[in-house]
Coordinates of N, CA and C in Angstrom, one line a residue:
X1 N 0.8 -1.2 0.0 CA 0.0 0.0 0.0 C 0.9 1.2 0.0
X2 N 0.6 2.3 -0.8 CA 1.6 3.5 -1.3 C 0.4 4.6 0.0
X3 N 1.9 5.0 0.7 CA 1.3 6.2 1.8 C 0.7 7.3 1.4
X4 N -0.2 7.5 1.9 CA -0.4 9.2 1.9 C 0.4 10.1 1.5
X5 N 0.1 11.0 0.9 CA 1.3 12.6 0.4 C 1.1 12.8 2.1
X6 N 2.4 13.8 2.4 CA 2.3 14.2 3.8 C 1.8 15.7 3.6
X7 N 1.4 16.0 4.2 CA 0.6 17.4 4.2 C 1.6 18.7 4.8
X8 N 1.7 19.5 3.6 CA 2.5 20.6 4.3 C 2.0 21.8 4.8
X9 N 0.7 22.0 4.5 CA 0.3 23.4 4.7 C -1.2 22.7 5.4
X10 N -1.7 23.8 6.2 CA -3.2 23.5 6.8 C -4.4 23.2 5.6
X11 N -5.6 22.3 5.7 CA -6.3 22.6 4.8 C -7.4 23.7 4.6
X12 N -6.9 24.6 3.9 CA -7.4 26.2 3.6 C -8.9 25.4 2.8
X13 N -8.6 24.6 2.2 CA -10.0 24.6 1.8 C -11.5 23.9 2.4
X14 N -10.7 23.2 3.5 CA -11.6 22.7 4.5 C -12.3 23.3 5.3
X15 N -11.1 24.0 5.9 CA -11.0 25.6 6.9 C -12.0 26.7 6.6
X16 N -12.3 26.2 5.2 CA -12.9 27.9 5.0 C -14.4 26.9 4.3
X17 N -14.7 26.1 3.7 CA -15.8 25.4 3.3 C -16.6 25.5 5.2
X18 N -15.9 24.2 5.7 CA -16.6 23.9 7.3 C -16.7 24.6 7.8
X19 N -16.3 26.1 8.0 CA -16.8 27.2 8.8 C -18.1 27.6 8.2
X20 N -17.8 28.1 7.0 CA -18.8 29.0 5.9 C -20.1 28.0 5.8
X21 N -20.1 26.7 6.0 CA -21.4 25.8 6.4 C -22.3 26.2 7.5
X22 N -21.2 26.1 8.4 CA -21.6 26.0 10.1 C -22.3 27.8 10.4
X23 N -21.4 28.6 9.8 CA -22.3 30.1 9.9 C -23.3 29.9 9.1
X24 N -23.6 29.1 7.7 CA -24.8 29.2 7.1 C -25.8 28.9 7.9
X25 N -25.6 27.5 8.6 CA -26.8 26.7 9.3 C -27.1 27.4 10.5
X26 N -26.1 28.0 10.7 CA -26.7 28.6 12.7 C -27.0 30.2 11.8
X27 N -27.0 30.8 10.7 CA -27.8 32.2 9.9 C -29.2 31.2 9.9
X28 N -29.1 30.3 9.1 CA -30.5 29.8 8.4 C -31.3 29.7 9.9
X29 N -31.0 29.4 10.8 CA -31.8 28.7 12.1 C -32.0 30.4 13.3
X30 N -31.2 31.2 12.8 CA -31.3 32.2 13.6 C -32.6 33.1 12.8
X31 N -32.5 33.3 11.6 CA -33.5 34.0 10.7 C -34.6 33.1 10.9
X32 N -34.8 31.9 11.1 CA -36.0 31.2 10.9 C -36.9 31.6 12.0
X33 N -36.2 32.0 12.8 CA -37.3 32.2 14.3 C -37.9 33.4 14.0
X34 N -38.0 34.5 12.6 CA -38.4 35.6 12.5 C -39.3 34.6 11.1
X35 N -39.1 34.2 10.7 CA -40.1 33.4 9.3 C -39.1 34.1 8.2
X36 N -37.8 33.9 8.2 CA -37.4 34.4 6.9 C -35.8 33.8 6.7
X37 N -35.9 33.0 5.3 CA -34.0 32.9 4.7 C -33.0 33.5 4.5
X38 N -31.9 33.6 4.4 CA -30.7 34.4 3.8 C -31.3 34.8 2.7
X39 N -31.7 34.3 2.0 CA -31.7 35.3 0.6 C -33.5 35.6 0.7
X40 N -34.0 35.9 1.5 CA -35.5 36.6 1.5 C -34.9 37.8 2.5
X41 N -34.1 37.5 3.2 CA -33.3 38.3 3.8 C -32.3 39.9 3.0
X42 N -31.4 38.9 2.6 CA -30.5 39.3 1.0 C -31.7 40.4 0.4
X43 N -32.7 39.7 0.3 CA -33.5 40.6 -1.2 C -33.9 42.1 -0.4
X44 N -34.7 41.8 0.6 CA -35.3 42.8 1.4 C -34.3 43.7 1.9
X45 N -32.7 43.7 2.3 CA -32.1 44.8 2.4 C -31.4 45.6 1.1
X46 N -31.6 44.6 0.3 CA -30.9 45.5 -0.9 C -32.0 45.8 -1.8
X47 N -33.0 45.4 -2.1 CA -34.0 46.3 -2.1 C -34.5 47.8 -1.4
X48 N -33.9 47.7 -0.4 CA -34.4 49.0 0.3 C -33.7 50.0 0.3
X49 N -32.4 49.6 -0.5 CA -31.4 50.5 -0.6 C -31.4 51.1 -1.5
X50 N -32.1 50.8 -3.1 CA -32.3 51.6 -3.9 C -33.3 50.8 -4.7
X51 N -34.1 51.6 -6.1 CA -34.9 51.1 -6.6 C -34.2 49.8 -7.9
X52 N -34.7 48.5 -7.7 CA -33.8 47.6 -8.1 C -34.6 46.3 -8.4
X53 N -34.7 45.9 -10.1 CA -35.1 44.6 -10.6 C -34.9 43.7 -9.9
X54 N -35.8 42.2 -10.3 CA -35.5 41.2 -9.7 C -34.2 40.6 -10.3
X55 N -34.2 41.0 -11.5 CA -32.8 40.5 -11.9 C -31.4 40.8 -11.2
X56 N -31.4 42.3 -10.6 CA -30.3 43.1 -10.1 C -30.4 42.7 -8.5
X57 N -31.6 42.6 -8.1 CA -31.1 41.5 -6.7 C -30.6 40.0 -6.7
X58 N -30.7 39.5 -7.9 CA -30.8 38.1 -8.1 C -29.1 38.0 -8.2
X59 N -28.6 39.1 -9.0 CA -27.0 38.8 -9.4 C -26.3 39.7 -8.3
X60 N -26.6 40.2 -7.3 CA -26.3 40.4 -6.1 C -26.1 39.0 -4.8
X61 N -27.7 39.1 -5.2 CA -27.8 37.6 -4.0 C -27.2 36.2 -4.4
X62 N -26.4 36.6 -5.8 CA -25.7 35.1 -6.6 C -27.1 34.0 -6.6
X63 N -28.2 34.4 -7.2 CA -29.5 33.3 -7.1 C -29.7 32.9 -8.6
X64 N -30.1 32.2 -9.0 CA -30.3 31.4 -10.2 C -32.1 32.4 -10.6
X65 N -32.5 32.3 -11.6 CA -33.4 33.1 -12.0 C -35.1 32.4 -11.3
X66 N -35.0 30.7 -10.8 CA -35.3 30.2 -10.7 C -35.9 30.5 -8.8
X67 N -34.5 30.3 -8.2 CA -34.1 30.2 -6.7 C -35.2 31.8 -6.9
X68 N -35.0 33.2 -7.5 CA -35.3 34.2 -7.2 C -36.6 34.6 -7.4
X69 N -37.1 33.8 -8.7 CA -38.6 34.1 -8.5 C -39.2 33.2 -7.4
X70 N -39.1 32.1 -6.8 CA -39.5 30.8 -5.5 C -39.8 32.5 -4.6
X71 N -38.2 33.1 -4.3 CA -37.7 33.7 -3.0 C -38.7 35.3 -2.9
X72 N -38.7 36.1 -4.0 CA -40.0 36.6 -4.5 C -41.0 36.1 -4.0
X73 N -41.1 35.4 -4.9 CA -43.3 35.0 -4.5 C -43.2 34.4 -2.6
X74 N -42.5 34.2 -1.9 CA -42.5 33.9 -0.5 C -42.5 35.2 -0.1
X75 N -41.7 36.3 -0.7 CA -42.1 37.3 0.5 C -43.0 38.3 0.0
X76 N -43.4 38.1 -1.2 CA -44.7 38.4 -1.8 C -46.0 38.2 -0.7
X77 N -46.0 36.9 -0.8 CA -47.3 35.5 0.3 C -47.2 36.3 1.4
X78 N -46.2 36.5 2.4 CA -45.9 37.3 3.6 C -46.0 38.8 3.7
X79 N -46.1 39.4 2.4 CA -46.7 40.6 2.4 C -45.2 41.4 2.8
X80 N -44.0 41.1 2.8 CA -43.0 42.3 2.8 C -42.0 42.9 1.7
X81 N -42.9 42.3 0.6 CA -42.7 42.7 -0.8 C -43.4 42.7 -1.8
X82 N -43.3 43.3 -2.6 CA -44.2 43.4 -4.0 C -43.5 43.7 -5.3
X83 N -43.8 42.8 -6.4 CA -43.6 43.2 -7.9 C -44.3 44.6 -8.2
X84 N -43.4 46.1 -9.1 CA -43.9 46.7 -8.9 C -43.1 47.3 -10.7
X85 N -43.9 47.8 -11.0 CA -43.5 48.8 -12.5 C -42.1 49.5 -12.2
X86 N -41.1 49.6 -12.9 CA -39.6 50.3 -12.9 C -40.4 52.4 -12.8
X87 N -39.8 53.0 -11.9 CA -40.2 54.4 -11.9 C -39.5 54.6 -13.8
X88 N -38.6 54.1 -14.1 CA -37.8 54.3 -15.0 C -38.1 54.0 -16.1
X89 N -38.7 52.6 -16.0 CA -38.4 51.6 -17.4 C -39.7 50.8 -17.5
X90 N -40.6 51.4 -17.7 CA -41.9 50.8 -17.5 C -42.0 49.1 -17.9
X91 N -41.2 49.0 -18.7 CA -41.0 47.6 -19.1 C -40.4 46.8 -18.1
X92 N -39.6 47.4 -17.0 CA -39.1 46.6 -15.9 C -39.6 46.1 -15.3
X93 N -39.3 45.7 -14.1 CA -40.1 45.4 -12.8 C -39.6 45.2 -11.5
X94 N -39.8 46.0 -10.4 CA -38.6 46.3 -9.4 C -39.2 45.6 -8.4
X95 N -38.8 45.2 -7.3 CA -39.0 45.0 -6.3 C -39.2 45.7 -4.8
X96 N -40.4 45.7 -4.9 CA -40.7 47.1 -3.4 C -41.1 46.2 -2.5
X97 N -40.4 46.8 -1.7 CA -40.5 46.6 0.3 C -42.1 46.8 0.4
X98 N -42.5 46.4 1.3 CA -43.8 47.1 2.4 C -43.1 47.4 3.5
X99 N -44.3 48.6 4.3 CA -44.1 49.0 5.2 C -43.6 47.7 6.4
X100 N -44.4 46.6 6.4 CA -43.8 45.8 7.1 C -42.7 44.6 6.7
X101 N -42.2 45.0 5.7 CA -40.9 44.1 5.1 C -39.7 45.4 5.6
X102 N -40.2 46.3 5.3 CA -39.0 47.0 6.0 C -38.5 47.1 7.3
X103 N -39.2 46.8 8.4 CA -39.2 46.7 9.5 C -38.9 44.9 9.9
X104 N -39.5 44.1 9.5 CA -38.6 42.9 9.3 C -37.5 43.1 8.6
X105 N -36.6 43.4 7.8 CA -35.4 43.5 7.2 C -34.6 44.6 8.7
X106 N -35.0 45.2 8.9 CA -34.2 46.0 10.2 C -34.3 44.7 11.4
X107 N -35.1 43.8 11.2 CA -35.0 42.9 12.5 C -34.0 42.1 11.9
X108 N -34.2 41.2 10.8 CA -33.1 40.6 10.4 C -31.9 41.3 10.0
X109 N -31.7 42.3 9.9 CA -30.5 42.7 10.2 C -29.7 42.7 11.0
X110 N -30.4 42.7 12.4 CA -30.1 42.9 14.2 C -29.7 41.1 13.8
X111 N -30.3 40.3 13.5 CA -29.8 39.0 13.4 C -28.5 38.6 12.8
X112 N -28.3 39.1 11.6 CA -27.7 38.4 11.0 C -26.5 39.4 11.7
X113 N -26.5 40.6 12.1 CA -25.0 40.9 12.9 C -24.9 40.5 14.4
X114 N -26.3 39.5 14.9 CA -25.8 39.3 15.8 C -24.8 37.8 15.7
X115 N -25.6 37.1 14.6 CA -24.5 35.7 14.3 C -23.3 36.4 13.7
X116 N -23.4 37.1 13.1 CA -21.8 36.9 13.0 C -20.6 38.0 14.3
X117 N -20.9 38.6 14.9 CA -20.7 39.0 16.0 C -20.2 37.5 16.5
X118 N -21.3 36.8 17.4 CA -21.3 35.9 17.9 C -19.9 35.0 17.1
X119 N -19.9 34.6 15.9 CA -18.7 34.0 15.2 C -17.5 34.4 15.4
X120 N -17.5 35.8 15.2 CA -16.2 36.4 15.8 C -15.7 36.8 17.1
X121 N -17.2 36.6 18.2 CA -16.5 36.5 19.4 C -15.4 35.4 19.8
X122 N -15.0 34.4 18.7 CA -13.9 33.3 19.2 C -12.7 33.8 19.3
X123 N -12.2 35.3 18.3 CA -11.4 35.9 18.2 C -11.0 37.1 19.6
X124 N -9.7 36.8 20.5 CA -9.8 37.6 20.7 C -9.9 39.2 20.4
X125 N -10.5 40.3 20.7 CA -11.1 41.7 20.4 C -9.8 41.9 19.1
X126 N -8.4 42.4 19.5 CA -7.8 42.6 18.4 C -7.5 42.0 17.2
X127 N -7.6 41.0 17.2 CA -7.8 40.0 15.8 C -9.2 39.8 15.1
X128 N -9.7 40.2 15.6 CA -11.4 40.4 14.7 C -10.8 41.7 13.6
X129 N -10.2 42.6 13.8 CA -10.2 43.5 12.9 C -8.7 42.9 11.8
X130 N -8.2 42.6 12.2 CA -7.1 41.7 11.3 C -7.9 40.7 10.4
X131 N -8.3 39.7 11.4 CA -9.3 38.5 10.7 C -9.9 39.1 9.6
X132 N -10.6 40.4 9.6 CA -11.7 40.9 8.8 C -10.6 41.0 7.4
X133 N -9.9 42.0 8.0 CA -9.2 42.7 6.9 C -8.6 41.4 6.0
X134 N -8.2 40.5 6.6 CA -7.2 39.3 5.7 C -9.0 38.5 4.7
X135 N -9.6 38.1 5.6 CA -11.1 37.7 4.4 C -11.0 38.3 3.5
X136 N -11.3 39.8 4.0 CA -11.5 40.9 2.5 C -11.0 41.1 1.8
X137 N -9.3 41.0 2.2 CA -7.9 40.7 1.2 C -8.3 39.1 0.4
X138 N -8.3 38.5 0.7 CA -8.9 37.3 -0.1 C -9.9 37.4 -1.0
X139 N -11.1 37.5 -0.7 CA -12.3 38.2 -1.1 C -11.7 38.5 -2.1
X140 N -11.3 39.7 -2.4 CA -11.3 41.1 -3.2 C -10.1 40.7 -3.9
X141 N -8.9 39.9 -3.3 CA -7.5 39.0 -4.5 C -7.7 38.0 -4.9
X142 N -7.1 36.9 -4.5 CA -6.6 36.3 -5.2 C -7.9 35.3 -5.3
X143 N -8.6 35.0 -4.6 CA -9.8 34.0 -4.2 C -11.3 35.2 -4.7
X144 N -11.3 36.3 -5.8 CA -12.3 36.9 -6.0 C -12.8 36.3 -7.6
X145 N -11.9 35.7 -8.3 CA -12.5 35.3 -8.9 C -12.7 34.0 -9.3
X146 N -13.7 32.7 -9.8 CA -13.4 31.9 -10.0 C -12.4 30.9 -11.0
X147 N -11.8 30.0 -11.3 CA -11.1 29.5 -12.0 C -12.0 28.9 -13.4
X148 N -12.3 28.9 -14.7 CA -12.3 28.7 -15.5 C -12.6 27.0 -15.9
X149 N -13.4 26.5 -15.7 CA -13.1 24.9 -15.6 C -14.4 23.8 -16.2
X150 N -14.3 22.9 -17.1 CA -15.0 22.4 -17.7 C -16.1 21.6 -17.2
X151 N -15.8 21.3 -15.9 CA -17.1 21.1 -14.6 C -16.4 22.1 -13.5
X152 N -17.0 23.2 -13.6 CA -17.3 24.1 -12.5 C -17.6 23.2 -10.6
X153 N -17.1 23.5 -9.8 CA -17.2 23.4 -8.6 C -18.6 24.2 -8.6
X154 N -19.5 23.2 -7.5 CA -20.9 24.2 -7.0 C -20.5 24.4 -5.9
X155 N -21.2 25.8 -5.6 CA -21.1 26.5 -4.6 C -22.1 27.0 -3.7
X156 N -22.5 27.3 -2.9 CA -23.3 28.2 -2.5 C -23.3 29.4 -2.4
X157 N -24.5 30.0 -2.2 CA -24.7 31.8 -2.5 C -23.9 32.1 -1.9
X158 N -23.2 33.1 -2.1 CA -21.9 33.4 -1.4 C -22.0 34.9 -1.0
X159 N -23.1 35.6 -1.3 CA -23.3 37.3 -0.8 C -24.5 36.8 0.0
X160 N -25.1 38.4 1.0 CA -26.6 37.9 1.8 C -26.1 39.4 2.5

């Protein structure tokens, strides 16, 4: 039997998969106790930030055209959104808040910084702001864009 390669570096891709799960599932379970997902979540704050297609939240929230109309019509049903005519493009169709989707989006907001708070409380206080900075350095270099590849790796939404 031929050994194992010996491993010389930590596994960065496990490291960052198994965490990025573990904050999805304890996001998904923390929003649920308000009746709402990351990306019904996702839609409702960036909708309220300016006037904006289903398409232009969809390539925000990284959602399939599919995933976005489901995520739509649920917070349609719950009344803290609505399909509405573009002020601009009458041919569009934007997505508006309700008065009470906007007031749930300020709650799940309180949520979702309280999980990730909570995440980074493992860090002692001065290395949260390091931590941050080196993600975002990643993020934003060398790990911003995907690799080119004849079967693509699936991923999960990766913005919210």
């Amino acid at each position: 039997m031929t050994p194992a390669p010996t491993r010389t570096s930590p596994d960065l891709s496990y490291l960052l998969d198994h965490t990025s799960h573990v904050l999805r599932t304890q996001m998904a379970a923390a929003l649920a106790e308000i009746g709402l997902t990351a990306r019904m979540h996702c839609v409702l704050v960036h909708a309220l930030e300016e006037e904006r297609t289903q398409n232009q939240l969809a390539e925000i929230g990284d959602m399939d055209k599919t995933t976005m109309v489901v995520t739509v019509d649920a917070l349609e049903k719950a009344a803290l959104a609505e399909r509405r005519p573009s002020s601009t493009d009458r041919r569009a169709r934007i997505i508006a808040v309700t008065a009470e989707g906007a007031r749930v989006a300020a709650r799940s907001q309180e949520i979702v910084d309280r999980v990730h708070e909570e995440a980074l409380s493992s860090f002692p206080p001065e290395d949260r702001k390091t931590f941050l900075r080196l993600m975002n350095q990643l993020a934003q270099g060398h790990l911003n864009t995907p690799a080119p590849s004849a079967a693509p790796a699936r991923r999960a939404r990766q913005r919210g």
